[in-house]
mmCIF file of C-alpha atoms in Angstrom:
data_model
loop_
_atom_site.group_PDB
_atom_site.id
_atom_site.type_symbol
_atom_site.label_atom_id
_atom_site.label_comp_id
_atom_site.label_asym_id
_atom_site.label_seq_id
_atom_site.Cartn_x
_atom_site.Cartn_y
_atom_site.Cartn_z
ATOM 1 C CA MET A 123 0.000 0.000 0.000
ATOM 2 C CA LEU A 124 1.098 3.559 -0.696
ATOM 3 C CA ILE A 125 0.825 4.566 2.967
ATOM 4 C CA ASP A 126 3.305 1.872 3.961
ATOM 5 C CA LYS A 127 5.811 3.056 1.374
ATOM 6 C CA ILE A 128 5.488 6.637 2.615
ATOM 7 C CA LYS A 129 5.985 5.668 6.257
ATOM 8 C CA LYS A 130 9.293 4.005 5.353
ATOM 9 C CA LEU A 131 10.554 7.494 4.452
ATOM 10 C CA ASP A 132 9.871 8.979 7.898
ATOM 11 C CA THR A 133 13.596 9.485 8.404
ATOM 12 C CA TRP A 134 14.302 10.622 4.838
ATOM 13 C CA THR A 135 17.594 12.262 3.980
ATOM 14 C CA ALA A 136 18.402 13.549 0.510
ATOM 15 C CA PRO A 137 20.379 10.981 -1.500
ATOM 16 C CA GLU A 138 23.253 12.035 -3.717
ATOM 17 C CA LEU A 139 22.140 12.646 -7.280
ATOM 18 C CA PRO A 140 23.907 10.713 -10.037
ATOM 19 C CA LYS A 141 25.147 12.635 -13.067
ATOM 20 C CA ASN A 142 22.116 11.679 -15.154
ATOM 21 C CA ILE A 143 18.636 11.009 -13.796
ATOM 22 C CA PRO A 144 15.367 10.265 -15.635
ATOM 23 C CA HIS A 145 13.411 13.361 -16.646
ATOM 24 C CA GLY A 146 10.182 14.353 -18.390
ATOM 25 C CA ASP A 147 9.004 12.707 -21.593
ATOM 26 C CA MET A 148 9.220 15.700 -23.944
ATOM 27 C CA PRO A 149 11.310 14.604 -26.956
ATOM 28 C CA GLY A 150 14.651 16.388 -27.068
ATOM 29 C CA ASP A 151 14.138 18.055 -23.689
ATOM 30 C CA LYS A 152 17.398 18.829 -21.884
ATOM 31 C CA VAL A 153 17.567 18.953 -18.095
ATOM 32 C CA GLU A 154 20.516 20.752 -16.532
ATOM 33 C CA ILE A 155 20.363 20.436 -12.759
ATOM 34 C CA ASN A 156 22.214 22.948 -10.604
ATOM 35 C CA GLU A 157 22.588 23.524 -6.865
ATOM 36 C CA GLY A 158 19.614 25.893 -6.826
ATOM 37 C CA HIS A 159 17.326 23.192 -8.196
ATOM 38 C CA ILE A 160 18.602 20.690 -5.632
ATOM 39 C CA LYS A 161 18.120 23.189 -2.791
ATOM 40 C CA LYS A 162 14.505 23.790 -3.773
ATOM 41 C CA ALA A 163 13.778 20.077 -4.242
ATOM 42 C CA ASN A 164 15.239 19.318 -0.815
ATOM 43 C CA ILE A 165 12.985 21.956 0.752
ATOM 44 C CA ILE A 166 9.908 20.742 -1.120
ATOM 45 C CA PHE A 167 10.335 17.009 -0.600
ATOM 46 C CA PRO A 168 9.596 16.680 3.174
ATOM 47 C CA LYS A 169 6.447 18.777 2.732
ATOM 48 C CA LEU A 170 5.514 16.698 -0.296
ATOM 49 C CA LEU A 171 5.789 13.497 1.738
ATOM 50 C CA GLN A 172 3.364 14.952 4.301
ATOM 51 C CA LEU A 173 0.874 15.799 1.570
ATOM 52 C CA LEU A 174 1.278 12.359 -0.003
ATOM 53 C CA GLU A 175 0.548 10.789 3.374
ATOM 54 C CA GLU A 176 -2.648 12.849 3.610
ATOM 55 C CA GLN A 177 -3.714 11.539 0.213
ATOM 56 C CA ALA A 178 -2.843 7.959 1.135
ATOM 57 C CA ASN A 179 -4.816 8.276 4.378
ATOM 58 C CA LYS A 180 -7.833 9.120 2.213
ATOM 59 C CA GLY A 181 -7.426 5.736 0.571
ATOM 60 C CA LYS A 182 -5.645 6.871 -2.578
ATOM 61 C CA GLU A 183 -3.105 4.472 -4.054
ATOM 62 C CA LYS A 184 -2.301 6.634 -7.092
ATOM 63 C CA VAL A 185 -1.527 10.335 -6.672
ATOM 64 C CA VAL A 186 -1.076 13.072 -9.285
ATOM 65 C CA ILE A 187 1.336 15.933 -8.570
ATOM 66 C CA THR A 188 2.026 18.925 -10.757
ATOM 67 C CA VAL A 189 5.101 21.158 -10.759
ATOM 68 C CA CYS A 190 4.108 24.441 -12.373
ATOM 69 C CA GLY A 191 5.386 27.977 -12.836
ATOM 70 C CA GLY A 192 6.653 30.419 -15.426
ATOM 71 C CA SER A 193 9.092 29.750 -18.239
ATOM 72 C CA GLY A 194 12.638 29.012 -17.069
ATOM 73 C CA VAL A 195 11.759 28.631 -13.386
ATOM 74 C CA GLY A 196 13.134 25.069 -13.188
ATOM 75 C CA LYS A 197 10.012 22.937 -13.533
ATOM 76 C CA SER A 198 11.693 20.170 -15.531
ATOM 77 C CA GLU A 199 14.723 19.995 -13.264
ATOM 78 C CA ILE A 200 12.873 20.066 -9.947
ATOM 79 C CA ALA A 201 10.205 17.621 -11.141
ATOM 80 C CA SER A 202 13.009 15.265 -12.209
ATOM 81 C CA ILE A 203 14.687 15.490 -8.800
ATOM 82 C CA LEU A 204 11.428 14.922 -6.902
ATOM 83 C CA SER A 205 10.633 11.956 -9.126
ATOM 84 C CA TYR A 206 14.102 10.513 -8.529
ATOM 85 C CA TYR A 207 13.776 10.955 -4.751
ATOM 86 C CA LEU A 208 10.378 9.234 -4.714
ATOM 87 C CA THR A 209 11.458 6.301 -6.844
ATOM 88 C CA LYS A 210 14.738 5.944 -4.948
ATOM 89 C CA GLY A 211 12.680 5.805 -1.732
ATOM 90 C CA GLY A 212 10.410 3.037 -3.028
ATOM 91 C CA ILE A 213 7.534 5.183 -4.346
ATOM 92 C CA LYS A 214 7.738 4.728 -8.096
ATOM 93 C CA SER A 215 6.938 7.849 -10.087
ATOM 94 C CA TYR A 216 6.716 8.976 -13.700
ATOM 95 C CA THR A 217 7.283 12.518 -14.985
ATOM 96 C CA LEU A 218 4.991 13.693 -17.770
ATOM 97 C CA SER A 219 5.641 16.900 -19.711
ATOM 98 C CA GLY A 220 2.524 18.943 -20.331
ATOM 99 C CA ASP A 221 4.332 20.595 -23.253
ATOM 100 C CA ASN A 222 3.451 17.494 -25.293
ATOM 101 C CA TYR A 223 -0.240 18.478 -25.333
ATOM 102 C CA PRO A 224 -0.761 21.677 -27.331
ATOM 103 C CA ARG A 225 -3.049 21.238 -30.330
ATOM 104 C CA ARG A 226 -0.302 22.394 -32.712
ATOM 105 C CA ILE A 227 3.429 21.744 -32.919
ATOM 106 C CA PRO A 228 5.458 24.627 -31.401
ATOM 107 C CA MET A 229 6.190 26.362 -34.719
ATOM 108 C CA HIS A 230 2.523 26.359 -35.757
ATOM 109 C CA ASN A 231 1.347 27.307 -32.278
ATOM 110 C CA ASP A 232 3.690 30.303 -32.227
ATOM 111 C CA ALA A 233 2.265 31.360 -35.595
ATOM 112 C CA GLU A 234 -1.301 30.935 -34.313
ATOM 113 C CA ARG A 235 -0.547 33.084 -31.260
ATOM 114 C CA LEU A 236 0.741 35.841 -33.496
ATOM 115 C CA ARG A 237 -2.228 35.528 -35.875
ATOM 116 C CA VAL A 238 -4.686 35.784 -32.990
ATOM 117 C CA TYR A 239 -2.916 38.851 -31.634
ATOM 118 C CA GLU A 240 -2.760 40.593 -35.015
ATOM 119 C CA GLU A 241 -6.470 39.967 -35.634
ATOM 120 C CA LEU A 242 -7.905 40.357 -32.130
ATOM 121 C CA GLY A 243 -5.286 42.236 -30.101
ATOM 122 C CA ARG A 244 -4.210 41.520 -26.546
ATOM 123 C CA GLU A 245 -7.721 40.589 -25.435
ATOM 124 C CA GLY A 246 -7.881 37.887 -28.104
ATOM 125 C CA LEU A 247 -4.436 36.595 -27.148
ATOM 126 C CA GLU A 248 -5.472 36.417 -23.489
ATOM 127 C CA ASP A 249 -8.485 34.359 -24.557
ATOM 128 C CA TYR A 250 -6.259 31.961 -26.519
ATOM 129 C CA LEU A 251 -3.210 31.408 -24.308
ATOM 130 C CA GLY A 252 -3.567 28.516 -21.881
ATOM 131 C CA SER A 253 -7.104 27.806 -23.115
ATOM 132 C CA ASP A 254 -8.695 24.743 -24.642
ATOM 133 C CA LYS A 255 -8.177 26.415 -28.017
ATOM 134 C CA GLU A 256 -4.423 26.106 -27.550
ATOM 135 C CA ILE A 257 -4.107 22.982 -25.402
ATOM 136 C CA ASP A 258 -5.828 19.590 -25.433
ATOM 137 C CA PHE A 259 -6.762 19.637 -21.757
ATOM 138 C CA ALA A 260 -9.233 16.778 -22.246
ATOM 139 C CA GLU A 261 -6.430 14.412 -23.226
ATOM 140 C CA ILE A 262 -4.223 15.261 -20.273
ATOM 141 C CA GLU A 263 -7.204 15.100 -17.894
ATOM 142 C CA LYS A 264 -8.049 11.631 -19.198
ATOM 143 C CA ILE A 265 -4.466 10.514 -18.552
ATOM 144 C CA ALA A 266 -4.582 11.804 -14.969
ATOM 145 C CA LEU A 267 -7.975 10.230 -14.224
ATOM 146 C CA ASP A 268 -7.114 6.929 -15.921
ATOM 147 C CA PHE A 269 -3.903 6.767 -13.889
ATOM 148 C CA LYS A 270 -5.778 7.373 -10.634
ATOM 149 C CA ALA A 271 -8.361 4.751 -11.620
ATOM 150 C CA GLY A 272 -5.576 2.170 -11.887
ATOM 151 C CA GLU A 273 -5.349 1.799 -15.677
ATOM 152 C CA LYS A 274 -2.242 -0.253 -16.377
ATOM 153 C CA ASN A 275 -1.430 0.864 -19.917
ATOM 154 C CA ILE A 276 -1.939 4.510 -20.907
ATOM 155 C CA SER A 277 -1.196 6.079 -24.276
ATOM 156 C CA LEU A 278 0.931 9.213 -23.954
ATOM 157 C CA LYS A 279 1.597 11.836 -26.598
ATOM 158 C CA ARG A 280 5.074 12.719 -27.817
ATOM 159 C CA MET A 281 5.608 16.025 -29.601
ATOM 160 C CA GLY A 282 8.825 17.364 -31.075
ATOM 161 C CA ARG A 283 9.243 20.605 -32.989
ATOM 162 C CA LYS A 284 8.643 19.281 -36.520
ATOM 163 C CA GLU A 285 5.499 17.960 -38.200
ATOM 164 C CA ASP A 286 6.848 14.409 -38.436
ATOM 165 C CA GLU A 287 7.761 14.399 -34.719
ATOM 166 C CA LEU A 288 4.337 13.549 -33.352
ATOM 167 C CA TRP A 289 3.314 10.125 -32.081
ATOM 168 C CA HIS A 290 1.815 8.204 -29.145
ATOM 169 C CA GLU A 291 3.509 5.644 -26.912
ATOM 170 C CA VAL A 292 1.830 3.217 -24.513
ATOM 171 C CA VAL A 293 3.391 3.370 -21.040
ATOM 172 C CA ASP A 294 2.953 0.702 -18.352
ATOM 173 C CA PHE A 295 1.759 2.365 -15.120
ATOM 174 C CA SER A 296 0.841 -0.852 -13.300
ATOM 175 C CA ASP A 297 3.410 -0.366 -10.511
ATOM 176 C CA THR A 298 3.656 3.448 -10.634
ATOM 177 C CA ASP A 299 2.460 5.230 -7.494
ATOM 178 C CA VAL A 300 2.867 8.887 -8.442
ATOM 179 C CA LEU A 301 2.394 10.777 -11.701
ATOM 180 C CA ILE A 302 4.224 14.125 -11.829
ATOM 181 C CA ILE A 303 3.070 16.602 -14.466
ATOM 182 C CA GLU A 304 5.640 19.337 -15.101
ATOM 183 C CA TRP A 305 3.988 22.157 -16.989
ATOM 184 C CA THR A 306 3.380 25.900 -17.033
ATOM 185 C CA HIS A 307 -0.367 25.193 -16.994
ATOM 186 C CA GLY A 308 -0.214 22.370 -14.454
ATOM 187 C CA ASN A 309 -2.462 24.242 -12.000
ATOM 188 C CA SER A 310 -4.994 25.328 -14.635
ATOM 189 C CA ASP A 311 -8.737 25.356 -14.004
ATOM 190 C CA ASN A 312 -9.228 23.768 -17.437
ATOM 191 C CA TYR A 313 -8.629 20.179 -16.337
ATOM 192 C CA LYS A 314 -9.161 17.937 -13.324
ATOM 193 C CA GLY A 315 -7.223 15.172 -11.618
ATOM 194 C CA VAL A 316 -4.351 16.918 -9.818
ATOM 195 C CA ASP A 317 -4.051 16.148 -6.091
ATOM 196 C CA ILE A 318 -0.968 18.184 -5.148
ATOM 197 C CA PRO A 319 -0.097 21.310 -7.163
ATOM 198 C CA ILE A 320 3.409 22.700 -6.501
ATOM 199 C CA LEU A 321 4.048 26.265 -7.660
ATOM 200 C CA LEU A 322 7.575 27.493 -8.377
ATOM 201 C CA ASN A 323 7.397 31.253 -8.199
ATOM 202 C CA SER A 324 8.971 33.750 -10.568
ATOM 203 C CA THR A 325 8.089 37.316 -11.538
ATOM 204 C CA PRO A 326 7.663 38.296 -15.220
ATOM 205 C CA LYS A 327 11.006 40.117 -15.052
ATOM 206 C CA GLU A 328 12.784 37.039 -13.665
ATOM 207 C CA THR A 329 11.153 34.841 -16.302
ATOM 208 C CA LEU A 330 12.256 37.084 -19.163
ATOM 209 C CA GLU A 331 15.809 37.308 -17.797
ATOM 210 C CA HIS A 332 15.943 33.520 -17.631
ATOM 211 C CA ARG A 333 14.817 33.204 -21.241
ATOM 212 C CA ARG A 334 17.375 35.757 -22.364
ATOM 213 C CA ALA A 335 20.132 33.828 -20.620
ATOM 214 C CA ARG A 336 19.019 30.602 -22.348
ATOM 215 C CA ASN A 337 18.298 32.329 -25.690
ATOM 216 C CA ARG A 338 15.393 29.909 -25.882
ATOM 217 C CA ASP A 339 13.572 31.216 -28.928
ATOM 218 C CA GLY A 340 15.777 33.834 -30.539
ATOM 219 C CA ALA A 341 13.191 36.558 -29.892
ATOM 220 C CA THR A 342 13.237 36.949 -26.140
ATOM 221 C CA ASP A 343 13.510 40.734 -26.334
ATOM 222 C CA SER A 344 10.459 41.208 -28.552
ATOM 223 C CA PRO A 345 7.457 43.088 -27.149
ATOM 224 C CA PHE A 346 5.249 40.184 -28.249
ATOM 225 C CA THR A 347 7.239 37.612 -26.228
ATOM 226 C CA THR A 348 7.180 39.925 -23.213
ATOM 227 C CA MET A 349 3.407 40.224 -23.538
ATOM 228 C CA VAL A 350 2.977 36.428 -23.752
ATOM 229 C CA LEU A 351 5.043 35.995 -20.570
ATOM 230 C CA GLU A 352 3.012 38.659 -18.766
ATOM 231 C CA ILE A 353 -0.255 36.988 -19.738
ATOM 232 C CA GLU A 354 1.008 33.554 -18.677
ATOM 233 C CA GLN A 355 2.208 35.022 -15.357
ATOM 234 C CA GLY A 356 -1.242 36.494 -14.804
ATOM 235 C CA MET A 357 -2.847 33.086 -15.344
ATOM 236 C CA ILE A 358 -0.405 31.419 -12.952
ATOM 237 C CA LYS A 359 -1.087 34.078 -10.315
ATOM 238 C CA SER A 360 -4.876 33.718 -10.650
ATOM 239 C CA GLN A 361 -4.589 29.966 -9.990
ATOM 240 C CA ALA A 362 -1.974 30.150 -7.221
ATOM 241 C CA HIS A 363 -4.534 29.881 -4.416
ATOM 242 C CA LYS A 364 -4.940 26.175 -5.268
ATOM 243 C CA ALA A 365 -1.240 25.348 -4.829
ATOM 244 C CA LYS A 366 -0.409 23.090 -1.878
ATOM 245 C CA ILE A 367 3.246 24.164 -1.920
ATOM 246 C CA ILE A 368 4.572 27.537 -3.125
ATOM 247 C CA VAL A 369 8.330 28.055 -3.366
ATOM 248 C CA SER A 370 10.020 31.422 -3.839
ATOM 249 C CA LYS A 371 12.885 32.051 -6.236
ATOM 250 C CA GLN A 372 15.159 32.075 -3.180
ATOM 251 C CA GLY A 373 13.990 28.593 -2.197
ATOM 252 C CA GLU A 374 11.623 29.414 0.665
ATOM 253 C CA ILE A 375 8.209 27.863 1.286
ATOM 254 C CA LEU A 376 5.593 30.620 1.071
ATOM 255 C CA SER A 377 2.045 30.795 2.355
ATOM 256 C CA PHE A 378 -0.466 32.085 -0.169
ATOM 257 C CA ASP A 379 -0.612 35.423 1.658
ATOM 258 C CA GLU A 380 3.176 35.706 1.548
ATOM 259 C CA TYR A 381 3.144 34.846 -2.152
ATOM 260 C CA THR A 382 0.488 37.484 -2.856
ATOM 261 C CA LYS A 383 2.426 40.198 -1.015
ATOM 262 C CA LEU A 384 5.638 39.246 -2.789
ATOM 263 C CA MET A 385 4.031 39.388 -6.220
ATOM 264 C CA GLU A 386 2.397 42.722 -5.449
ATOM 265 C CA SER A 387 5.689 44.188 -4.269
ATOM 266 C CA GLU A 388 7.521 43.075 -7.432
ATOM 267 C CA SER A 389 4.816 43.963 -9.960
#
């Protein structure tokens, strides 16, 4: 039973991370773990175990966690570390990338965002970003609910950046206890099935600086990209009240009130 596995971790101490650990299932995704990611994961994990125990005490044997936040905040890295810690401790987990579930491949989705903005302005873009028009929330909700219902084999989407890089793969979840969804929209109101949302905080300014440092899309300084990040940050903020764990950029656990004051002070 899940509760028995959790209780075995009552005296948990962070294990040393090997050079390479499993990460999310986005094709071509690169995870570069640094000391900041490890610090945050080590702060999150004891609290996560408490929340998992609460879920197990409710009779749940399969639990869905999401690690969400703005672009460049470390979702992939921290989700990978948490997943490694759980599996290493006897609670097998799988990390799913929500970035596999837009309705269009990245190139076409970027073009659609721009088309919507040019035709309908910022209001139209706000209506599109993070909505069912952009993302197949029904598919990811079905995965989460099927997992919790104990489905053994679940078909998962794989999406690269080119038109021929799109396929599905059946994954065996028969002995998996925890599904971790790492995704900007992981805490969205547009789908159900998440038990423990974890929010990694970043301000729009911090997000943009991160993207500039990574040169992620070659247009990080454009007014349009800045606007997209601001809109996404607004969505994340509006959903933050549902998060069970909120972590600051400095690696501190925040209450929702503390998070709200911090965001107001940095806006």
